[in-house]
Amino acid sequence: FNNILVTQTLSAGMEKLKPVLFPILAEVLRADGQTIDGIYERNDEALRAKEGLEQNKGWFELSGETHPDSTQTEIRENGVYYHVDFENGQKTGFFLDQKYNRRAVARIAAGHTVLDCFTHTGSFALNAASGGAARVTAADISADAIAMAQRNAQRGTDCRQNQRLLVDVMMHLAAAEAQHLNSRQLALALRDVGVGQRKHHHKRQARRHKGHEHHDRVDDGEVGLVVFPMLGRCLLYTSDAADDSL
């Protein structure tokens, strides 16, 4: 993330090798012209217990070097700026693997009204706005996530002219269901499967929602997006990867 490397070590073998590999990694990247001010470890992952490893997080000590005082930084992706808390944010601080999914959303959102559920950092909502969406609603169940999305939305991107309303996601979805989504011509609804419906049977239930079992896949290189026709609109799911089992 910008000038910080964030790592997560999940195997005993890599745990033993990291004192050798991490300094080499910093050296190689610096030789490539990249600024590396420190390496932060996010080993607060329960999976480590299966390898007999304790959970921990903190700065990796590079010999003869100091590290930044702050565990927060800023990145720019697809022209949108994000505040990243790599100490306390989900996973390692930001879901970089969704870069091309976010780019695809920006491409298809122009002129539409978009709902981004479980927005987390606001990334899909902000990409939709930067792509020219008429209106974007970003919602999450976490107050901290909503605060982070608001901060990112205020970061001087070129999408400030678009309206962005950040609300409690469960309340918003319940209200939308009660109104049969007729209060607004919703064109795109984005939903993070990884947060809300990770288990396979939940995905199948979502697929059958309102009796609409047909779905079309949108492929764009590494993009794994699925579009579901729903009440004359579209429900756009984002998954951890393109998954034919959906």
PDB file of C-alpha atoms in Angstrom:
ATOM      1  CA  PHE A   1       0.000   0.000   0.000  1.00  0.00           C
ATOM      2  CA  ASN A   2       1.816   3.078  -1.273  1.00  0.00           C
ATOM      3  CA  ASN A   3       5.101   3.046   0.685  1.00  0.00           C
ATOM      4  CA  ILE A   4       4.244   0.137   3.010  1.00  0.00           C
ATOM      5  CA  LEU A   5       4.445  -3.600   2.415  1.00  0.00           C
ATOM      6  CA  VAL A   6       1.798  -5.549   4.326  1.00  0.00           C
ATOM      7  CA  THR A   7       2.291  -9.282   4.749  1.00  0.00           C
ATOM      8  CA  GLN A   8       0.347 -12.193   6.164  1.00  0.00           C
ATOM      9  CA  THR A   9       2.202 -15.424   6.939  1.00  0.00           C
ATOM     10  CA  LEU A  10       0.003 -18.505   7.284  1.00  0.00           C
ATOM     11  CA  SER A  11       2.425 -21.443   7.172  1.00  0.00           C
ATOM     12  CA  ALA A  12       5.186 -22.605   9.516  1.00  0.00           C
ATOM     13  CA  GLY A  13       7.592 -22.922   6.596  1.00  0.00           C
ATOM     14  CA  MET A  14       7.139 -19.317   5.500  1.00  0.00           C
ATOM     15  CA  GLU A  15       7.341 -18.178   9.124  1.00  0.00           C
ATOM     16  CA  LYS A  16      10.853 -19.655   9.280  1.00  0.00           C
ATOM     17  CA  LEU A  17      11.869 -18.158   5.928  1.00  0.00           C
ATOM     18  CA  LYS A  18      10.566 -14.608   6.400  1.00  0.00           C
ATOM     19  CA  PRO A  19      13.748 -13.287   8.141  1.00  0.00           C
ATOM     20  CA  VAL A  20      15.518 -14.073   4.869  1.00  0.00           C
ATOM     21  CA  LEU A  21      12.768 -13.288   2.358  1.00  0.00           C
ATOM     22  CA  PHE A  22      11.403 -10.027   3.743  1.00  0.00           C
ATOM     23  CA  PRO A  23      14.676  -8.033   3.564  1.00  0.00           C
ATOM     24  CA  ILE A  24      15.275  -9.379   0.036  1.00  0.00           C
ATOM     25  CA  LEU A  25      11.762  -8.365  -0.972  1.00  0.00           C
ATOM     26  CA  ALA A  26      12.332  -4.810   0.257  1.00  0.00           C
ATOM     27  CA  GLU A  27      15.714  -4.690  -1.501  1.00  0.00           C
ATOM     28  CA  VAL A  28      14.319  -5.877  -4.847  1.00  0.00           C
ATOM     29  CA  LEU A  29      11.411  -3.431  -4.803  1.00  0.00           C
ATOM     30  CA  ARG A  30      13.661  -0.520  -3.873  1.00  0.00           C
ATOM     31  CA  ALA A  31      16.023  -1.428  -6.699  1.00  0.00           C
ATOM     32  CA  ASP A  32      12.983  -1.227  -8.979  1.00  0.00           C
ATOM     33  CA  GLY A  33      12.480   2.386  -7.896  1.00  0.00           C
ATOM     34  CA  GLN A  34       9.710   1.850  -5.369  1.00  0.00           C
ATOM     35  CA  THR A  35       9.696   3.527  -1.964  1.00  0.00           C
ATOM     36  CA  ILE A  36       9.455   1.010   0.870  1.00  0.00           C
ATOM     37  CA  ASP A  37       9.383   2.638   4.303  1.00  0.00           C
ATOM     38  CA  GLY A  38       8.485  -0.478   6.244  1.00  0.00           C
ATOM     39  CA  ILE A  39       6.986  -3.953   6.348  1.00  0.00           C
ATOM     40  CA  TYR A  40       3.910  -4.499   8.508  1.00  0.00           C
ATOM     41  CA  GLU A  41       2.766  -7.993   9.489  1.00  0.00           C
ATOM     42  CA  ARG A  42      -0.947  -8.806   9.716  1.00  0.00           C
ATOM     43  CA  ASN A  43      -0.738 -12.243  11.255  1.00  0.00           C
ATOM     44  CA  ASP A  44      -3.993 -11.867  13.220  1.00  0.00           C
ATOM     45  CA  GLU A  45      -5.487 -14.809  11.353  1.00  0.00           C
ATOM     46  CA  ALA A  46      -7.006 -17.865  13.058  1.00  0.00           C
ATOM     47  CA  LEU A  47      -5.672 -20.133  10.303  1.00  0.00           C
ATOM     48  CA  ARG A  48      -2.188 -19.802  11.835  1.00  0.00           C
ATOM     49  CA  ALA A  49      -3.295 -22.049  14.724  1.00  0.00           C
ATOM     50  CA  LYS A  50      -3.414 -25.025  12.344  1.00  0.00           C
ATOM     51  CA  GLU A  51       0.325 -24.533  11.822  1.00  0.00           C
ATOM     52  CA  GLY A  52       1.033 -24.155  15.529  1.00  0.00           C
ATOM     53  CA  LEU A  53       1.595 -20.391  15.136  1.00  0.00           C
ATOM     54  CA  GLU A  54       0.339 -17.624  17.389  1.00  0.00           C
ATOM     55  CA  GLN A  55      -1.567 -14.641  16.084  1.00  0.00           C
ATOM     56  CA  ASN A  56       0.197 -11.285  16.069  1.00  0.00           C
ATOM     57  CA  LYS A  57       0.551  -8.046  14.173  1.00  0.00           C
ATOM     58  CA  GLY A  58       3.198  -5.350  14.081  1.00  0.00           C
ATOM     59  CA  TRP A  59       6.207  -3.994  12.237  1.00  0.00           C
ATOM     60  CA  PHE A  60       8.807  -6.400  10.896  1.00  0.00           C
ATOM     61  CA  GLU A  61      12.235  -5.177  11.976  1.00  0.00           C
ATOM     62  CA  LEU A  62      14.521  -4.500   9.020  1.00  0.00           C
ATOM     63  CA  SER A  63      18.111  -4.381  10.236  1.00  0.00           C
ATOM     64  CA  GLY A  64      19.400  -0.832  10.741  1.00  0.00           C
ATOM     65  CA  GLU A  65      16.097   0.774   9.743  1.00  0.00           C
ATOM     66  CA  THR A  66      13.256   2.540  11.491  1.00  0.00           C
ATOM     67  CA  HIS A  67       9.593   2.300  10.541  1.00  0.00           C
ATOM     68  CA  PRO A  68       6.850   4.952  10.232  1.00  0.00           C
ATOM     69  CA  ASP A  69       4.946   5.944  13.358  1.00  0.00           C
ATOM     70  CA  SER A  70       1.581   5.681  11.631  1.00  0.00           C
ATOM     71  CA  THR A  71      -0.171   2.474  10.607  1.00  0.00           C
ATOM     72  CA  GLN A  72      -2.320   4.301   8.070  1.00  0.00           C
ATOM     73  CA  THR A  73      -1.596   5.428   4.539  1.00  0.00           C
ATOM     74  CA  GLU A  74      -3.326   6.455   1.319  1.00  0.00           C
ATOM     75  CA  ILE A  75      -3.501   4.711  -2.025  1.00  0.00           C
ATOM     76  CA  ARG A  76      -4.855   5.552  -5.476  1.00  0.00           C
ATOM     77  CA  GLU A  77      -6.571   2.924  -7.606  1.00  0.00           C
ATOM     78  CA  ASN A  78      -8.493   3.477 -10.855  1.00  0.00           C
ATOM     79  CA  GLY A  79      -8.154   7.212 -10.201  1.00  0.00           C
ATOM     80  CA  VAL A  80      -9.903   6.984  -6.804  1.00  0.00           C
ATOM     81  CA  TYR A  81      -8.117   7.717  -3.511  1.00  0.00           C
ATOM     82  CA  TYR A  82      -8.581   5.556  -0.417  1.00  0.00           C
ATOM     83  CA  HIS A  83      -7.505   5.837   3.192  1.00  0.00           C
ATOM     84  CA  VAL A  84      -6.008   2.499   4.277  1.00  0.00           C
ATOM     85  CA  ASP A  85      -5.732   1.372   7.898  1.00  0.00           C
ATOM     86  CA  PHE A  86      -3.395  -1.579   7.466  1.00  0.00           C
ATOM     87  CA  GLU A  87      -3.298  -2.287  11.206  1.00  0.00           C
ATOM     88  CA  ASN A  88      -7.021  -2.664  11.854  1.00  0.00           C
ATOM     89  CA  GLY A  89      -8.661  -2.833   8.429  1.00  0.00           C
ATOM     90  CA  GLN A  90     -10.171  -6.057   7.093  1.00  0.00           C
ATOM     91  CA  LYS A  91      -7.645  -8.651   5.932  1.00  0.00           C
ATOM     92  CA  THR A  92      -4.496  -6.633   5.176  1.00  0.00           C
ATOM     93  CA  GLY A  93      -6.329  -3.304   4.973  1.00  0.00           C
ATOM     94  CA  PHE A  94      -7.849  -3.200   1.488  1.00  0.00           C
ATOM     95  CA  PHE A  95      -9.150  -5.715  -1.064  1.00  0.00           C
ATOM     96  CA  LEU A  96      -6.707  -5.161  -3.933  1.00  0.00           C
ATOM     97  CA  ASP A  97      -7.993  -8.250  -5.761  1.00  0.00           C
ATOM     98  CA  GLN A  98     -11.209  -6.401  -6.653  1.00  0.00           C
ATOM     99  CA  LYS A  99      -9.451  -3.716  -8.718  1.00  0.00           C
ATOM    100  CA  TYR A 100     -10.743  -4.923 -12.088  1.00  0.00           C
ATOM    101  CA  ASN A 101     -14.227  -5.616 -10.751  1.00  0.00           C
ATOM    102  CA  ARG A 102     -14.375  -2.001  -9.583  1.00  0.00           C
ATOM    103  CA  ARG A 103     -13.158  -0.799 -12.979  1.00  0.00           C
ATOM    104  CA  ALA A 104     -15.901  -2.839 -14.690  1.00  0.00           C
ATOM    105  CA  VAL A 105     -18.537  -1.279 -12.424  1.00  0.00           C
ATOM    106  CA  ALA A 106     -17.347   2.209 -13.360  1.00  0.00           C
ATOM    107  CA  ARG A 107     -17.723   1.293 -17.018  1.00  0.00           C
ATOM    108  CA  ILE A 108     -21.321   0.079 -16.800  1.00  0.00           C
ATOM    109  CA  ALA A 109     -22.712   2.457 -14.139  1.00  0.00           C
ATOM    110  CA  ALA A 110     -22.862   5.634 -16.262  1.00  0.00           C
ATOM    111  CA  GLY A 111     -26.242   7.331 -16.002  1.00  0.00           C
ATOM    112  CA  HIS A 112     -27.668   4.721 -13.627  1.00  0.00           C
ATOM    113  CA  THR A 113     -28.819   4.676 -10.016  1.00  0.00           C
ATOM    114  CA  VAL A 114     -26.581   2.338  -8.019  1.00  0.00           C
ATOM    115  CA  LEU A 115     -26.862   0.665  -4.602  1.00  0.00           C
ATOM    116  CA  ASP A 116     -23.622  -0.679  -3.091  1.00  0.00           C
ATOM    117  CA  CYS A 117     -24.372  -3.038  -0.179  1.00  0.00           C
ATOM    118  CA  PHE A 118     -21.720  -3.806   2.449  1.00  0.00           C
ATOM    119  CA  THR A 119     -19.611  -1.094   0.880  1.00  0.00           C
ATOM    120  CA  HIS A 120     -16.738  -1.354   3.415  1.00  0.00           C
ATOM    121  CA  THR A 121     -14.345   1.311   2.074  1.00  0.00           C
ATOM    122  CA  GLY A 122     -16.895   2.655  -0.423  1.00  0.00           C
ATOM    123  CA  SER A 123     -14.756   1.398  -3.276  1.00  0.00           C
ATOM    124  CA  PHE A 124     -17.456   0.085  -5.620  1.00  0.00           C
ATOM    125  CA  ALA A 125     -19.701   3.067  -4.904  1.00  0.00           C
ATOM    126  CA  LEU A 126     -16.902   5.537  -5.636  1.00  0.00           C
ATOM    127  CA  ASN A 127     -15.980   3.772  -8.862  1.00  0.00           C
ATOM    128  CA  ALA A 128     -19.619   3.845  -9.941  1.00  0.00           C
ATOM    129  CA  ALA A 129     -19.730   7.571  -9.178  1.00  0.00           C
ATOM    130  CA  SER A 130     -16.487   8.252 -11.024  1.00  0.00           C
ATOM    131  CA  GLY A 131     -17.918   6.348 -13.988  1.00  0.00           C
ATOM    132  CA  GLY A 132     -20.820   8.793 -14.199  1.00  0.00           C
ATOM    133  CA  ALA A 133     -23.597   7.153 -12.173  1.00  0.00           C
ATOM    134  CA  ALA A 134     -26.589   9.451 -11.697  1.00  0.00           C
ATOM    135  CA  ARG A 135     -26.932   8.546  -8.030  1.00  0.00           C
ATOM    136  CA  VAL A 136     -25.022   6.214  -5.709  1.00  0.00           C
ATOM    137  CA  THR A 137     -26.140   4.843  -2.345  1.00  0.00           C
ATOM    138  CA  ALA A 138     -23.425   3.133  -0.284  1.00  0.00           C
ATOM    139  CA  ALA A 139     -24.566   1.082   2.700  1.00  0.00           C
ATOM    140  CA  ASP A 140     -22.907  -1.037   5.378  1.00  0.00           C
ATOM    141  CA  ILE A 141     -23.793  -2.698   8.675  1.00  0.00           C
ATOM    142  CA  SER A 142     -20.657  -1.289  10.364  1.00  0.00           C
ATOM    143  CA  ALA A 143     -20.525   2.309  11.601  1.00  0.00           C
ATOM    144  CA  ASP A 144     -16.727   2.249  11.206  1.00  0.00           C
ATOM    145  CA  ALA A 145     -17.078   1.157   7.581  1.00  0.00           C
ATOM    146  CA  ILE A 146     -19.561   3.933   6.866  1.00  0.00           C
ATOM    147  CA  ALA A 147     -17.181   6.479   8.437  1.00  0.00           C
ATOM    148  CA  MET A 148     -14.329   5.155   6.282  1.00  0.00           C
ATOM    149  CA  ALA A 149     -16.445   5.311   3.125  1.00  0.00           C
ATOM    150  CA  GLN A 150     -17.462   8.888   3.956  1.00  0.00           C
ATOM    151  CA  ARG A 151     -13.809   9.827   4.411  1.00  0.00           C
ATOM    152  CA  ASN A 152     -12.888   8.319   1.065  1.00  0.00           C
ATOM    153  CA  ALA A 153     -15.842  10.026  -0.618  1.00  0.00           C
ATOM    154  CA  GLN A 154     -14.586  13.396   0.636  1.00  0.00           C
ATOM    155  CA  ARG A 155     -11.063  12.801  -0.651  1.00  0.00           C
ATOM    156  CA  GLY A 156     -11.308  15.078  -3.702  1.00  0.00           C
ATOM    157  CA  THR A 157     -12.075  12.501  -6.373  1.00  0.00           C
ATOM    158  CA  ASP A 158     -13.659  13.650  -9.610  1.00  0.00           C
ATOM    159  CA  CYS A 159     -17.001  12.114  -8.553  1.00  0.00           C
ATOM    160  CA  ARG A 160     -17.964  14.600  -5.855  1.00  0.00           C
ATOM    161  CA  GLN A 161     -20.839  15.942  -7.932  1.00  0.00           C
ATOM    162  CA  ASN A 162     -22.674  12.637  -7.583  1.00  0.00           C
ATOM    163  CA  GLN A 163     -24.949  12.206  -4.585  1.00  0.00           C
ATOM    164  CA  ARG A 164     -23.804   9.640  -2.066  1.00  0.00           C
ATOM    165  CA  LEU A 165     -25.996   8.581   0.845  1.00  0.00           C
ATOM    166  CA  LEU A 166     -24.413   6.260   3.419  1.00  0.00           C
ATOM    167  CA  VAL A 167     -26.918   4.315   5.480  1.00  0.00           C
ATOM    168  CA  ASP A 168     -27.351   1.173   7.565  1.00  0.00           C
ATOM    169  CA  VAL A 169     -27.500  -1.607   4.984  1.00  0.00           C
ATOM    170  CA  MET A 170     -29.980  -3.912   6.719  1.00  0.00           C
ATOM    171  CA  MET A 171     -32.438  -1.093   7.376  1.00  0.00           C
ATOM    172  CA  HIS A 172     -32.085   0.106   3.796  1.00  0.00           C
ATOM    173  CA  LEU A 173     -32.659  -3.344   2.293  1.00  0.00           C
ATOM    174  CA  ALA A 174     -35.672  -3.959   4.543  1.00  0.00           C
ATOM    175  CA  ALA A 175     -37.187  -0.637   3.480  1.00  0.00           C
ATOM    176  CA  ALA A 176     -36.473  -1.350  -0.183  1.00  0.00           C
ATOM    177  CA  GLU A 177     -38.104  -4.778   0.100  1.00  0.00           C
ATOM    178  CA  ALA A 178     -41.187  -3.286   1.758  1.00  0.00           C
ATOM    179  CA  GLN A 179     -41.490  -0.765  -1.069  1.00  0.00           C
ATOM    180  CA  HIS A 180     -40.762  -3.419  -3.726  1.00  0.00           C
ATOM    181  CA  LEU A 181     -37.891  -1.208  -4.914  1.00  0.00           C
ATOM    182  CA  ASN A 182     -40.418   1.026  -6.643  1.00  0.00           C
ATOM    183  CA  SER A 183     -39.461   4.277  -4.939  1.00  0.00           C
ATOM    184  CA  ARG A 184     -36.421   4.641  -7.157  1.00  0.00           C
ATOM    185  CA  GLN A 185     -35.444   3.278 -10.553  1.00  0.00           C
ATOM    186  CA  LEU A 186     -32.597   1.164  -9.261  1.00  0.00           C
ATOM    187  CA  ALA A 187     -30.370   0.035 -12.130  1.00  0.00           C
ATOM    188  CA  LEU A 188     -27.501  -1.693 -10.341  1.00  0.00           C
ATOM    189  CA  ALA A 189     -27.278  -3.277  -6.893  1.00  0.00           C
ATOM    190  CA  LEU A 190     -23.839  -4.410  -5.741  1.00  0.00           C
ATOM    191  CA  ARG A 191     -23.533  -7.035  -3.052  1.00  0.00           C
ATOM    192  CA  ASP A 192     -20.369  -8.472  -1.483  1.00  0.00           C
ATOM    193  CA  VAL A 193     -20.862 -12.229  -1.347  1.00  0.00           C
ATOM    194  CA  GLY A 194     -17.749 -12.604   0.777  1.00  0.00           C
ATOM    195  CA  VAL A 195     -19.292 -10.561   3.585  1.00  0.00           C
ATOM    196  CA  GLY A 196     -22.931 -11.475   3.449  1.00  0.00           C
ATOM    197  CA  GLN A 197     -23.336 -14.918   1.889  1.00  0.00           C
ATOM    198  CA  ARG A 198     -20.088 -16.829   1.800  1.00  0.00           C
ATOM    199  CA  LYS A 199     -21.607 -20.287   2.197  1.00  0.00           C
ATOM    200  CA  HIS A 200     -22.578 -22.062  -0.993  1.00  0.00           C
ATOM    201  CA  HIS A 201     -26.186 -22.773  -0.016  1.00  0.00           C
ATOM    202  CA  HIS A 202     -26.707 -19.107   0.776  1.00  0.00           C
ATOM    203  CA  LYS A 203     -25.454 -18.219  -2.681  1.00  0.00           C
ATOM    204  CA  ARG A 204     -27.971 -20.628  -4.200  1.00  0.00           C
ATOM    205  CA  GLN A 205     -30.760 -19.092  -2.126  1.00  0.00           C
ATOM    206  CA  ALA A 206     -29.760 -15.617  -3.338  1.00  0.00           C
ATOM    207  CA  ARG A 207     -29.824 -16.899  -6.909  1.00  0.00           C
ATOM    208  CA  ARG A 208     -33.427 -18.062  -6.457  1.00  0.00           C
ATOM    209  CA  HIS A 209     -34.533 -14.772  -4.878  1.00  0.00           C
ATOM    210  CA  LYS A 210     -37.970 -13.729  -6.174  1.00  0.00           C
ATOM    211  CA  GLY A 211     -37.929 -16.803  -8.414  1.00  0.00           C
ATOM    212  CA  HIS A 212     -35.320 -15.369 -10.797  1.00  0.00           C
ATOM    213  CA  GLU A 213     -32.867 -18.214 -11.345  1.00  0.00           C
ATOM    214  CA  HIS A 214     -31.425 -17.019 -14.660  1.00  0.00           C
ATOM    215  CA  HIS A 215     -28.114 -15.188 -14.527  1.00  0.00           C
ATOM    216  CA  ASP A 216     -25.557 -13.909 -17.016  1.00  0.00           C
ATOM    217  CA  ARG A 217     -21.840 -13.717 -16.340  1.00  0.00           C
ATOM    218  CA  VAL A 218     -19.842 -10.618 -17.212  1.00  0.00           C
ATOM    219  CA  ASP A 219     -16.264 -11.600 -17.966  1.00  0.00           C
ATOM    220  CA  ASP A 220     -13.483  -9.014 -18.248  1.00  0.00           C
ATOM    221  CA  GLY A 221     -10.140 -10.705 -17.837  1.00  0.00           C
ATOM    222  CA  GLU A 222      -9.986 -11.517 -14.124  1.00  0.00           C
ATOM    223  CA  VAL A 223     -13.371  -9.948 -13.432  1.00  0.00           C
ATOM    224  CA  GLY A 224     -15.873 -12.268 -11.741  1.00  0.00           C
ATOM    225  CA  LEU A 225     -19.192 -10.423 -11.932  1.00  0.00           C
ATOM    226  CA  VAL A 226     -22.610 -12.002 -12.159  1.00  0.00           C
ATOM    227  CA  VAL A 227     -25.667 -10.035 -13.307  1.00  0.00           C
ATOM    228  CA  PHE A 228     -29.104 -11.226 -12.159  1.00  0.00           C
ATOM    229  CA  PRO A 229     -32.266  -9.856 -13.817  1.00  0.00           C
ATOM    230  CA  MET A 230     -34.504  -8.762 -10.947  1.00  0.00           C
ATOM    231  CA  LEU A 231     -37.752  -6.816 -11.113  1.00  0.00           C
ATOM    232  CA  GLY A 232     -36.696  -5.219 -14.377  1.00  0.00           C
ATOM    233  CA  ARG A 233     -33.367  -4.100 -12.919  1.00  0.00           C
ATOM    234  CA  CYS A 234     -30.021  -5.747 -12.302  1.00  0.00           C
ATOM    235  CA  LEU A 235     -28.451  -7.242  -9.194  1.00  0.00           C
ATOM    236  CA  LEU A 236     -24.682  -7.233  -9.521  1.00  0.00           C
ATOM    237  CA  TYR A 237     -22.833  -9.656  -7.282  1.00  0.00           C
ATOM    238  CA  THR A 238     -19.128  -9.417  -6.520  1.00  0.00           C
ATOM    239  CA  SER A 239     -17.456 -12.624  -5.477  1.00  0.00           C
ATOM    240  CA  ASP A 240     -13.977 -13.493  -4.245  1.00  0.00           C
ATOM    241  CA  ALA A 241     -13.268 -14.950  -7.683  1.00  0.00           C
ATOM    242  CA  ALA A 242     -15.095 -16.035 -10.793  1.00  0.00           C
ATOM    243  CA  ASP A 243     -16.947 -19.079  -9.463  1.00  0.00           C
ATOM    244  CA  ASP A 244     -18.975 -21.334 -11.728  1.00  0.00           C
ATOM    245  CA  SER A 245     -20.634 -22.878  -8.669  1.00  0.00           C
ATOM    246  CA  LEU A 246     -22.745 -19.750  -8.093  1.00  0.00           C
TER     247      LEU A 246
END
